[in-house]
Amino acid sequence: MICSNLSVNPQGHLCINGADTVALAKQYGTPLYIMDEDRIRENCRTYLTAMKEAFGDTACPLYASKAASFRQIYRIMKEEGMGVDVVSSGEVYTAHSVGFPMEKAYFHSNNKTDADISYAMDCGIGYFVADNYEELDAVERIAAEKGLRQKVLLRLTPGIDPHTYAAVATGKVDSKFGSAIETGQAEAITAYALRLSHVELMGFHCHVGSQVFDSDVFLRASEIMLEFIAHIKAVYGYTAPELDLGGGYGVRYLASHPEIDIAANIREVAAAMKEKCAALGLELPAVRMEPGRSIVADAGLTVYTAGTVKRIPGYKNYVSVDGGMTDNPRFALYGSPYTVLLANRASEDYEKDGETFTCSVVGRCCESGDILQENVILPANVTRGDLVAVLTTGAYNYAMSSNYNRIPKPPVVMVKDGESYVAVKRETPEDVCRNDL
Ligand SMILES: *Cc1c(COP(=O)(O)O)cnc(C)c1O
């Protein structure tokens, strides 16, 4: 299987972390998000251990919680000693409501409202990652009103194209995020931030992109950022205590995607940064990284029940499932690849097993673009009632889900030590109507 937490039991059922997904589908219904709590914790520990060993005790990974945001996730992050990124008042609220230590929360977004800034300060947010002058001015003004001095990182764009999908590349000069080093705008906004009395500039942030597989991107980004820090020190006498390198390590959606050794990658980046710091006469700053997808993606999968099986001879075949773009809009948005198989007849290679059927797996929405995946190979006798599993859906699935067509959202069921529990309840039609007058 593409993820080591997946297996097939003697009945031919797909299992995650030892739990039978067919039994879980029977117990909780479909569509169903299943997440492996132990895998989430393991992924956190990979970053925590590697970063502390490579960069020293001041280093800390921040879970980019937009990837999967609900109360239990923040409880897990608190227990593991992770920091978190948040990007809205809703994420601040969710984290704060379960007692997440907010001094370890970093508030991103290219357009925070005054209400967001004020609310986050009231919750004791640790940092704003400021994107622009308007935000710096708002933080200065609101912090003054509240009589506090607010820690801030400045988001910069190091001018790197990470060779990933255009929609998820954010580190280029023409990005909507941050201030470009190349154009002199990064230096100008730094000088500006240093003059504000209620803003405590703590350093710099960059995020180059997502679904990145080579350490090359982090090596180049950290080199450019350290050179910038050295330049600012030389000109303004200010040494940035923190450097946040962003997130972006990729995950395996398909067996053809590479497996990344994250710990080895971090060691390589740390070695290069230490060398660069020595050459520039800098002390190594406190390093942050912001993994989102690589913390939760391979911890999750989605199980659906197959309904209509439509064959259009000479054209195309369809298998319709009881979910779709409402619980996973990523194929519709970016054409994201996924591995799809039958949970009740699990196999990595149906062609080896017998006659097959190539189809588009589609959802139940009134929208032709409601496609989960194309060119999926399933057994030729796939039929209504089979359970369809889409793998590696722990990141950006529940988080991006909607109620289009008034479809209630599926529950999130967690598996820990082979036992399951509900982390997010299934929505009801009543839930979907709750704000209607
Ligand atoms: C989305 C995002 C992340 C996480 O990216 P992944 O690809 O999920 O690791 C981290 N930092 C920032 C600023 C982001 O926008």
Short mmCIF file of C-alpha atoms and ligand atoms in Angstrom, two decimals:
data_model
loop_
_atom_site.label_atom_id
_atom_site.label_comp_id
_atom_site.label_asym_id
_atom_site.label_seq_id
_atom_site.Cartn_x
_atom_site.Cartn_y
_atom_site.Cartn_z
CA MET A 1 0.00 0.00 0.00
CA ILE A 2 1.16 3.58 -0.65
CA CYS A 3 1.08 4.41 3.07
CA SER A 4 2.61 2.17 5.73
CA ASN A 5 -0.43 2.58 8.01
CA LEU A 6 -2.64 0.83 5.41
CA SER A 7 -3.05 -2.92 5.04
CA VAL A 8 -5.47 -5.54 3.72
CA ASN A 9 -6.93 -8.09 6.15
CA PRO A 10 -7.74 -11.75 5.35
CA GLN A 11 -11.31 -10.78 4.31
CA GLY A 12 -9.78 -8.48 1.67
CA HIS A 13 -10.86 -5.35 3.54
CA LEU A 14 -8.75 -2.20 3.61
CA CYS A 15 -7.46 -1.43 7.11
CA ILE A 16 -5.98 1.78 8.52
CA ASN A 17 -3.90 1.61 11.69
CA GLY A 18 -5.30 -1.89 12.22
CA ALA A 19 -8.97 -0.87 11.95
CA ASP A 20 -11.19 -2.46 9.26
CA THR A 21 -12.58 0.39 7.10
CA VAL A 22 -15.54 -1.79 6.02
CA ALA A 23 -16.54 -2.29 9.66
CA LEU A 24 -16.09 1.45 10.32
CA ALA A 25 -18.27 2.28 7.30
CA LYS A 26 -20.95 -0.05 8.67
CA GLN A 27 -20.71 1.48 12.15
CA TYR A 28 -20.60 5.16 11.18
CA GLY A 29 -22.13 5.22 7.67
CA THR A 30 -20.73 6.73 4.48
CA PRO A 31 -19.32 9.01 3.26
CA LEU A 32 -16.83 8.82 6.08
CA TYR A 33 -13.52 10.51 6.77
CA ILE A 34 -11.25 8.23 8.76
CA MET A 35 -8.06 9.61 10.36
CA ASP A 36 -5.24 7.74 12.03
CA GLU A 37 -4.41 9.62 15.25
CA ASP A 38 -1.22 7.64 15.80
CA ARG A 39 0.06 8.60 12.34
CA ILE A 40 -0.66 12.30 12.98
CA ARG A 41 1.36 12.07 16.21
CA GLU A 42 4.19 10.19 14.48
CA ASN A 43 4.36 12.84 11.77
CA CYS A 44 4.55 15.59 14.44
CA ARG A 45 7.35 13.74 16.23
CA THR A 46 9.33 13.37 13.02
CA TYR A 47 9.44 17.16 12.69
CA LEU A 48 9.88 17.86 16.42
CA THR A 49 12.78 15.45 16.84
CA ALA A 50 14.52 16.30 13.58
CA MET A 51 14.22 20.06 14.03
CA LYS A 52 15.41 20.10 17.66
CA GLU A 53 18.34 17.81 16.81
CA ALA A 54 19.35 19.73 13.70
CA PHE A 55 18.62 23.35 14.68
CA GLY A 56 18.75 23.19 18.49
CA ASP A 57 16.15 23.53 21.22
CA THR A 58 14.82 26.92 20.09
CA ALA A 59 13.46 25.36 16.87
CA CYS A 60 9.80 24.39 16.64
CA PRO A 61 7.49 23.07 13.92
CA LEU A 62 4.15 24.85 13.52
CA TYR A 63 1.30 22.73 12.21
CA ALA A 64 -0.41 24.68 9.39
CA SER A 65 -3.88 23.97 10.68
CA LYS A 66 -5.72 25.06 7.54
CA ALA A 67 -4.91 21.53 6.30
CA ALA A 68 -7.35 20.03 8.81
CA SER A 69 -8.89 22.24 11.48
CA PHE A 70 -11.18 20.93 14.22
CA ARG A 71 -10.96 20.81 17.99
CA GLN A 72 -9.36 17.41 18.38
CA ILE A 73 -6.51 18.35 16.04
CA TYR A 74 -5.56 21.30 18.27
CA ARG A 75 -5.73 19.05 21.36
CA ILE A 76 -3.31 16.64 19.67
CA MET A 77 -0.99 19.50 18.67
CA LYS A 78 -1.02 20.83 22.22
CA GLU A 79 -0.14 17.39 23.64
CA GLU A 80 2.65 16.89 21.11
CA GLY A 81 4.21 20.29 21.87
CA MET A 82 3.69 21.66 18.36
CA GLY A 83 3.05 25.31 17.51
CA VAL A 84 0.27 26.07 15.03
CA ASP A 85 -0.47 28.39 12.13
CA VAL A 86 -3.95 29.84 11.93
CA VAL A 87 -5.40 31.91 9.10
CA SER A 88 -8.77 33.19 10.33
CA SER A 89 -10.69 34.10 13.45
CA GLY A 90 -12.48 30.75 13.07
CA GLU A 91 -9.21 28.85 13.43
CA VAL A 92 -8.15 31.11 16.31
CA TYR A 93 -11.49 30.39 18.00
CA THR A 94 -11.21 26.63 17.48
CA ALA A 95 -7.66 26.45 18.86
CA HIS A 96 -8.40 28.77 21.78
CA SER A 97 -11.58 26.89 22.70
CA VAL A 98 -9.63 23.76 23.62
CA GLY A 99 -6.93 25.58 25.56
CA PHE A 100 -4.22 25.51 22.91
CA PRO A 101 -1.32 27.67 24.25
CA MET A 102 -1.95 30.67 22.01
CA GLU A 103 1.55 32.10 22.49
CA LYS A 104 2.58 29.27 20.11
CA ALA A 105 0.03 30.31 17.46
CA TYR A 106 1.06 32.28 14.36
CA PHE A 107 -1.66 34.15 12.49
CA HIS A 108 -1.20 34.15 8.69
CA SER A 109 -3.32 35.59 5.85
CA ASN A 110 -2.77 38.34 3.31
CA ASN A 111 -5.83 40.23 4.50
CA LYS A 112 -6.61 40.16 8.20
CA THR A 113 -9.49 42.41 9.18
CA ASP A 114 -9.37 44.74 12.19
CA ALA A 115 -11.86 42.38 13.84
CA ASP A 116 -9.53 39.39 13.23
CA ILE A 117 -6.55 41.27 14.68
CA SER A 118 -8.43 42.48 17.73
CA TYR A 119 -10.03 39.08 18.45
CA ALA A 120 -6.72 37.22 18.06
CA MET A 121 -5.00 39.67 20.45
CA ASP A 122 -7.79 39.13 22.98
CA CYS A 123 -7.12 35.38 22.71
CA GLY A 124 -3.42 35.99 23.41
CA ILE A 125 -2.11 35.17 19.91
CA GLY A 126 1.68 34.79 19.88
CA TYR A 127 2.50 36.23 16.49
CA PHE A 128 1.03 37.87 13.45
CA VAL A 129 2.82 37.01 10.24
CA ALA A 130 2.32 40.42 8.68
CA ASP A 131 1.90 40.53 4.95
CA ASN A 132 1.67 44.25 4.13
CA TYR A 133 1.73 47.87 5.40
CA GLU A 134 -2.02 48.05 6.01
CA GLU A 135 -1.76 45.14 8.41
CA LEU A 136 1.29 46.57 10.22
CA ASP A 137 -0.60 49.84 10.70
CA ALA A 138 -3.67 48.00 12.00
CA VAL A 139 -1.60 45.88 14.41
CA GLU A 140 0.22 49.02 15.64
CA ARG A 141 -3.06 50.89 16.20
CA ILE A 142 -4.98 48.01 17.84
CA ALA A 143 -2.03 46.96 20.02
CA ALA A 144 -1.71 50.60 21.18
CA GLU A 145 -5.43 50.65 22.07
CA LYS A 146 -5.01 47.48 24.09
CA GLY A 147 -1.78 48.69 25.66
CA LEU A 148 0.39 45.83 24.42
CA ARG A 149 3.41 45.19 22.26
CA GLN A 150 2.65 42.56 19.61
CA LYS A 151 5.18 40.10 18.19
CA VAL A 152 5.27 40.09 14.40
CA LEU A 153 7.09 38.24 11.64
CA LEU A 154 7.20 39.79 8.19
CA ARG A 155 6.24 37.60 5.28
CA LEU A 156 8.74 37.92 2.45
CA THR A 157 8.95 36.36 -0.99
CA PRO A 158 12.40 35.04 -1.76
CA GLY A 159 11.65 34.81 -5.49
CA ILE A 160 11.72 31.07 -5.96
CA ASP A 161 9.57 29.03 -8.30
CA PRO A 162 9.21 25.64 -6.61
CA HIS A 163 8.23 23.82 -9.85
CA THR A 164 4.94 22.84 -8.35
CA TYR A 165 1.36 23.56 -9.39
CA ALA A 166 0.74 27.26 -10.15
CA ALA A 167 -2.20 27.44 -7.71
CA VAL A 168 -0.06 26.34 -4.78
CA ALA A 169 3.18 28.24 -5.64
CA THR A 170 3.47 31.27 -3.37
CA GLY A 171 7.15 32.23 -3.14
CA LYS A 172 7.50 33.98 -6.51
CA VAL A 173 7.99 37.74 -6.80
CA ASP A 174 4.54 38.25 -8.39
CA SER A 175 2.68 36.37 -5.60
CA LYS A 176 -0.29 37.91 -3.79
CA PHE A 177 1.52 36.99 -0.55
CA GLY A 178 4.31 38.93 1.14
CA SER A 179 6.93 41.49 0.10
CA ALA A 180 9.57 40.69 -2.48
CA ILE A 181 13.25 40.79 -1.55
CA GLU A 182 14.28 41.31 -5.18
CA THR A 183 12.32 44.57 -5.63
CA GLY A 184 13.55 46.22 -2.42
CA GLN A 185 10.03 46.10 -0.94
CA ALA A 186 11.07 43.60 1.74
CA GLU A 187 13.75 45.94 3.03
CA ALA A 188 11.40 48.94 2.94
CA ILE A 189 8.69 47.19 4.98
CA THR A 190 11.33 45.94 7.45
CA ALA A 191 12.59 49.49 8.01
CA TYR A 192 8.98 50.59 8.49
CA ALA A 193 8.19 47.82 11.00
CA LEU A 194 11.31 48.66 13.02
CA ARG A 195 9.98 52.20 13.57
CA LEU A 196 6.65 51.07 15.08
CA SER A 197 6.46 51.16 18.86
CA HIS A 198 3.71 48.55 19.46
CA VAL A 199 5.14 46.06 16.96
CA GLU A 200 7.97 43.86 18.15
CA LEU A 201 9.62 42.56 15.00
CA MET A 202 10.70 38.98 15.69
CA GLY A 203 12.03 38.10 12.25
CA PHE A 204 11.00 36.89 8.84
CA HIS A 205 8.85 34.28 7.19
CA CYS A 206 8.68 32.75 3.73
CA HIS A 207 6.59 29.94 2.25
CA VAL A 208 7.66 28.85 -1.17
CA GLY A 209 4.91 26.45 -2.15
CA SER A 210 3.26 23.13 -1.54
CA GLN A 211 3.68 19.51 -2.59
CA VAL A 212 7.47 20.08 -2.79
CA PHE A 213 9.63 16.96 -3.03
CA ASP A 214 13.22 18.25 -3.11
CA SER A 215 15.16 19.90 -0.28
CA ASP A 216 16.63 22.17 -2.95
CA VAL A 217 13.73 24.61 -2.49
CA PHE A 218 14.36 24.94 1.26
CA LEU A 219 18.12 25.20 0.71
CA ARG A 220 17.69 28.08 -1.74
CA ALA A 221 15.01 29.82 0.33
CA SER A 222 17.02 29.65 3.57
CA GLU A 223 20.14 30.94 1.84
CA ILE A 224 18.29 33.97 0.42
CA MET A 225 16.58 34.65 3.77
CA LEU A 226 19.86 34.44 5.72
CA GLU A 227 21.52 36.82 3.28
CA PHE A 228 18.60 39.18 3.80
CA ILE A 229 18.95 38.93 7.60
CA ALA A 230 22.67 39.71 7.29
CA HIS A 231 21.94 42.69 5.04
CA ILE A 232 19.36 44.09 7.49
CA LYS A 233 21.84 43.61 10.35
CA ALA A 234 24.53 45.51 8.44
CA VAL A 235 22.28 48.42 7.44
CA TYR A 236 19.93 48.76 10.43
CA GLY A 237 21.78 47.03 13.27
CA TYR A 238 18.78 44.72 13.77
CA THR A 239 19.34 40.95 14.07
CA ALA A 240 16.23 38.86 13.44
CA PRO A 241 15.86 36.27 16.22
CA GLU A 242 13.49 34.00 14.26
CA LEU A 243 13.37 32.61 10.74
CA ASP A 244 10.27 30.77 9.55
CA LEU A 245 10.84 28.67 6.42
CA GLY A 246 7.18 27.83 5.79
CA GLY A 247 5.67 24.49 4.87
CA GLY A 248 5.30 22.50 1.76
CA TYR A 249 6.79 19.01 1.95
CA GLY A 250 4.82 16.78 -0.38
CA VAL A 251 3.00 13.53 0.27
CA ARG A 252 2.35 10.42 -1.80
CA TYR A 253 -1.06 10.54 -3.43
CA LEU A 254 0.08 7.93 -5.96
CA ALA A 255 2.52 5.05 -5.76
CA SER A 256 4.60 6.90 -8.38
CA HIS A 257 5.18 9.86 -6.04
CA PRO A 258 8.52 9.78 -4.22
CA GLU A 259 8.75 9.06 -0.52
CA ILE A 260 10.53 11.91 1.30
CA ASP A 261 12.84 11.35 4.24
CA ILE A 262 11.83 14.50 6.08
CA ALA A 263 14.36 14.08 8.91
CA ALA A 264 17.22 13.71 6.42
CA ASN A 265 15.97 16.74 4.50
CA ILE A 266 15.88 18.84 7.67
CA ARG A 267 19.41 17.74 8.59
CA GLU A 268 20.63 18.77 5.15
CA VAL A 269 18.96 22.19 5.37
CA ALA A 270 20.31 22.73 8.90
CA ALA A 271 23.88 21.87 7.89
CA ALA A 272 23.74 24.31 4.98
CA MET A 273 22.21 27.04 7.17
CA LYS A 274 24.87 26.66 9.86
CA GLU A 275 27.57 26.99 7.23
CA LYS A 276 25.87 30.03 5.72
CA CYS A 277 25.45 31.67 9.16
CA ALA A 278 29.14 31.16 9.91
CA ALA A 279 30.09 32.73 6.58
CA LEU A 280 27.80 35.71 7.23
CA GLY A 281 28.84 36.12 10.88
CA LEU A 282 25.28 35.44 12.11
CA GLU A 283 24.05 33.29 14.95
CA LEU A 284 21.61 30.63 13.81
CA PRO A 285 18.12 32.11 14.31
CA ALA A 286 15.32 30.15 16.02
CA VAL A 287 13.94 28.16 13.11
CA ARG A 288 10.25 27.51 12.39
CA MET A 289 8.78 25.24 9.74
CA GLU A 290 5.09 25.00 8.92
CA PRO A 291 4.10 21.54 7.73
CA GLY A 292 0.41 21.11 6.98
CA ARG A 293 -0.17 18.38 4.44
CA SER A 294 2.75 16.24 5.59
CA ILE A 295 1.29 16.09 9.12
CA VAL A 296 -2.23 14.96 8.26
CA ALA A 297 -2.56 13.83 4.62
CA ASP A 298 -1.40 10.22 4.96
CA ALA A 299 -3.32 9.90 8.23
CA GLY A 300 -6.61 10.15 6.35
CA LEU A 301 -8.79 8.36 3.86
CA THR A 302 -12.40 8.68 2.76
CA VAL A 303 -14.87 5.80 2.34
CA TYR A 304 -17.93 6.12 0.09
CA THR A 305 -20.67 3.74 -1.03
CA ALA A 306 -20.87 3.17 -4.79
CA GLY A 307 -24.28 3.81 -6.35
CA THR A 308 -24.84 4.17 -10.07
CA VAL A 309 -22.43 2.35 -12.38
CA LYS A 310 -22.88 3.83 -15.86
CA ARG A 311 -21.32 2.36 -18.99
CA ILE A 312 -21.39 4.44 -22.19
CA PRO A 313 -19.94 2.00 -24.77
CA GLY A 314 -17.19 3.52 -26.88
CA TYR A 315 -17.09 6.62 -24.63
CA LYS A 316 -16.73 6.54 -20.92
CA ASN A 317 -17.69 4.79 -17.71
CA TYR A 318 -18.78 6.33 -14.45
CA VAL A 319 -19.04 5.12 -10.88
CA SER A 320 -21.07 7.55 -8.75
CA VAL A 321 -20.52 7.68 -5.01
CA ASP A 322 -22.53 9.15 -2.13
CA GLY A 323 -20.12 12.09 -1.62
CA GLY A 324 -18.02 14.10 -4.07
CA MET A 325 -16.77 17.67 -4.51
CA THR A 326 -18.57 18.68 -1.31
CA ASP A 327 -16.20 16.55 0.79
CA ASN A 328 -13.22 16.64 -1.60
CA PRO A 329 -13.09 19.54 -4.08
CA ARG A 330 -9.41 19.06 -4.92
CA PHE A 331 -9.77 17.32 -8.27
CA ALA A 332 -12.32 19.93 -9.34
CA LEU A 333 -9.98 22.75 -8.19
CA TYR A 334 -6.53 21.56 -9.22
CA GLY A 335 -6.92 18.18 -10.90
CA SER A 336 -5.29 16.60 -7.86
CA PRO A 337 -4.37 12.94 -8.23
CA TYR A 338 -5.59 10.31 -5.77
CA THR A 339 -5.37 6.55 -5.41
CA VAL A 340 -8.83 4.98 -5.49
CA LEU A 341 -9.73 1.37 -4.68
CA LEU A 342 -12.56 -0.71 -3.27
CA ALA A 343 -12.38 -0.92 0.53
CA ASN A 344 -14.34 -4.18 0.60
CA ARG A 345 -12.20 -5.80 -2.15
CA ALA A 346 -8.92 -4.02 -1.57
CA SER A 347 -6.09 -4.52 -4.02
CA GLU A 348 -3.20 -2.47 -5.32
CA ASP A 349 -3.42 -4.07 -8.74
CA TYR A 350 -6.85 -5.10 -10.03
CA GLU A 351 -5.37 -5.89 -13.46
CA LYS A 352 -3.38 -8.70 -11.90
CA ASP A 353 -6.51 -10.07 -10.22
CA GLY A 354 -8.92 -10.28 -13.19
CA GLU A 355 -11.12 -8.28 -15.52
CA THR A 356 -11.11 -4.53 -14.93
CA PHE A 357 -13.12 -1.45 -15.70
CA THR A 358 -11.70 2.07 -16.25
CA CYS A 359 -13.99 4.80 -14.99
CA SER A 360 -14.39 8.29 -13.63
CA VAL A 361 -15.34 8.23 -9.97
CA VAL A 362 -17.84 11.06 -9.59
CA GLY A 363 -19.93 12.60 -6.85
CA ARG A 364 -23.62 13.22 -6.43
CA CYS A 365 -23.70 16.99 -7.01
CA CYS A 366 -25.55 18.71 -9.86
CA GLU A 367 -22.29 19.77 -11.49
CA SER A 368 -20.39 18.02 -14.29
CA GLY A 369 -17.11 19.04 -12.66
CA ASP A 370 -18.02 17.01 -9.59
CA ILE A 371 -15.28 14.46 -10.20
CA LEU A 372 -13.14 12.77 -7.55
CA GLN A 373 -10.78 11.09 -9.98
CA GLU A 374 -10.54 10.05 -13.64
CA ASN A 375 -9.08 6.90 -15.21
CA VAL A 376 -9.61 4.81 -12.10
CA ILE A 377 -9.14 1.08 -12.59
CA LEU A 378 -11.63 -1.01 -10.61
CA PRO A 379 -12.83 -4.63 -10.90
CA ALA A 380 -15.16 -5.05 -13.92
CA ASN A 381 -17.99 -6.22 -11.68
CA VAL A 382 -17.99 -3.12 -9.46
CA THR A 383 -21.55 -2.58 -8.35
CA ARG A 384 -23.92 -0.54 -6.22
CA GLY A 385 -23.05 -1.20 -2.58
CA ASP A 386 -19.30 -1.65 -3.06
CA LEU A 387 -17.27 0.64 -0.80
CA VAL A 388 -14.98 3.06 -2.63
CA ALA A 389 -11.92 4.29 -0.71
CA VAL A 390 -9.99 7.43 -1.72
CA LEU A 391 -6.59 7.40 -0.02
CA THR A 392 -4.46 10.21 1.44
CA THR A 393 -7.37 12.59 2.06
CA GLY A 394 -6.34 13.80 5.54
CA ALA A 395 -5.26 17.25 4.28
CA TYR A 396 -7.46 19.84 2.58
CA ASN A 397 -10.52 17.59 2.31
CA TYR A 398 -12.62 18.10 5.45
CA ALA A 399 -11.01 21.56 5.62
CA MET A 400 -12.29 22.49 2.15
CA SER A 401 -15.65 20.74 2.38
CA SER A 402 -18.88 22.60 1.65
CA ASN A 403 -22.64 22.19 1.86
CA TYR A 404 -23.23 22.65 -1.87
CA ASN A 405 -26.58 21.13 -2.81
CA ARG A 406 -27.30 21.20 0.95
CA ILE A 407 -25.28 18.06 1.41
CA PRO A 408 -24.36 17.56 5.08
CA LYS A 409 -20.64 17.09 5.80
CA PRO A 410 -19.37 13.61 6.69
CA PRO A 411 -18.04 12.92 10.18
CA VAL A 412 -14.36 12.60 11.04
CA VAL A 413 -13.70 9.32 12.83
CA MET A 414 -10.29 8.88 14.42
CA VAL A 415 -8.51 5.58 14.93
CA LYS A 416 -6.08 5.22 17.83
CA ASP A 417 -4.48 1.87 18.78
CA GLY A 418 -7.02 0.12 16.53
CA GLU A 419 -10.00 1.71 18.37
CA SER A 420 -12.26 4.31 16.76
CA TYR A 421 -13.97 7.42 18.09
CA VAL A 422 -15.84 10.38 16.60
CA ALA A 423 -13.81 13.62 16.44
CA VAL A 424 -16.36 15.55 14.34
CA LYS A 425 -20.02 14.45 14.21
CA ARG A 426 -21.87 13.85 10.95
CA GLU A 427 -23.92 16.89 9.99
CA THR A 428 -27.67 16.54 9.71
CA PRO A 429 -30.02 18.44 7.37
CA GLU A 430 -31.03 20.36 10.52
CA ASP A 431 -27.38 21.44 11.02
CA VAL A 432 -27.25 22.67 7.44
CA CYS A 433 -30.38 24.82 8.06
CA ARG A 434 -29.35 26.12 11.47
CA ASN A 435 -28.78 29.73 10.38
CA ASP A 436 -31.77 29.92 8.04
CA LEU A 437 -34.53 32.22 9.35
C1 LIG B 1 -0.50 26.36 3.21
C2 LIG B 1 0.62 26.89 4.01
C3 LIG B 1 1.43 26.03 4.75
C4 LIG B 1 1.29 24.54 4.71
O1 LIG B 1 1.56 24.04 3.45
P1 LIG B 1 1.61 22.43 3.25
O2 LIG B 1 1.88 22.31 1.80
O3 LIG B 1 0.26 21.92 3.63
O4 LIG B 1 2.69 21.91 4.12
C5 LIG B 1 2.41 26.59 5.54
N1 LIG B 1 2.58 27.94 5.61
C6 LIG B 1 1.81 28.78 4.91
C7 LIG B 1 2.04 30.23 5.05
C8 LIG B 1 0.82 28.31 4.08
O5 LIG B 1 0.07 29.16 3.38
#
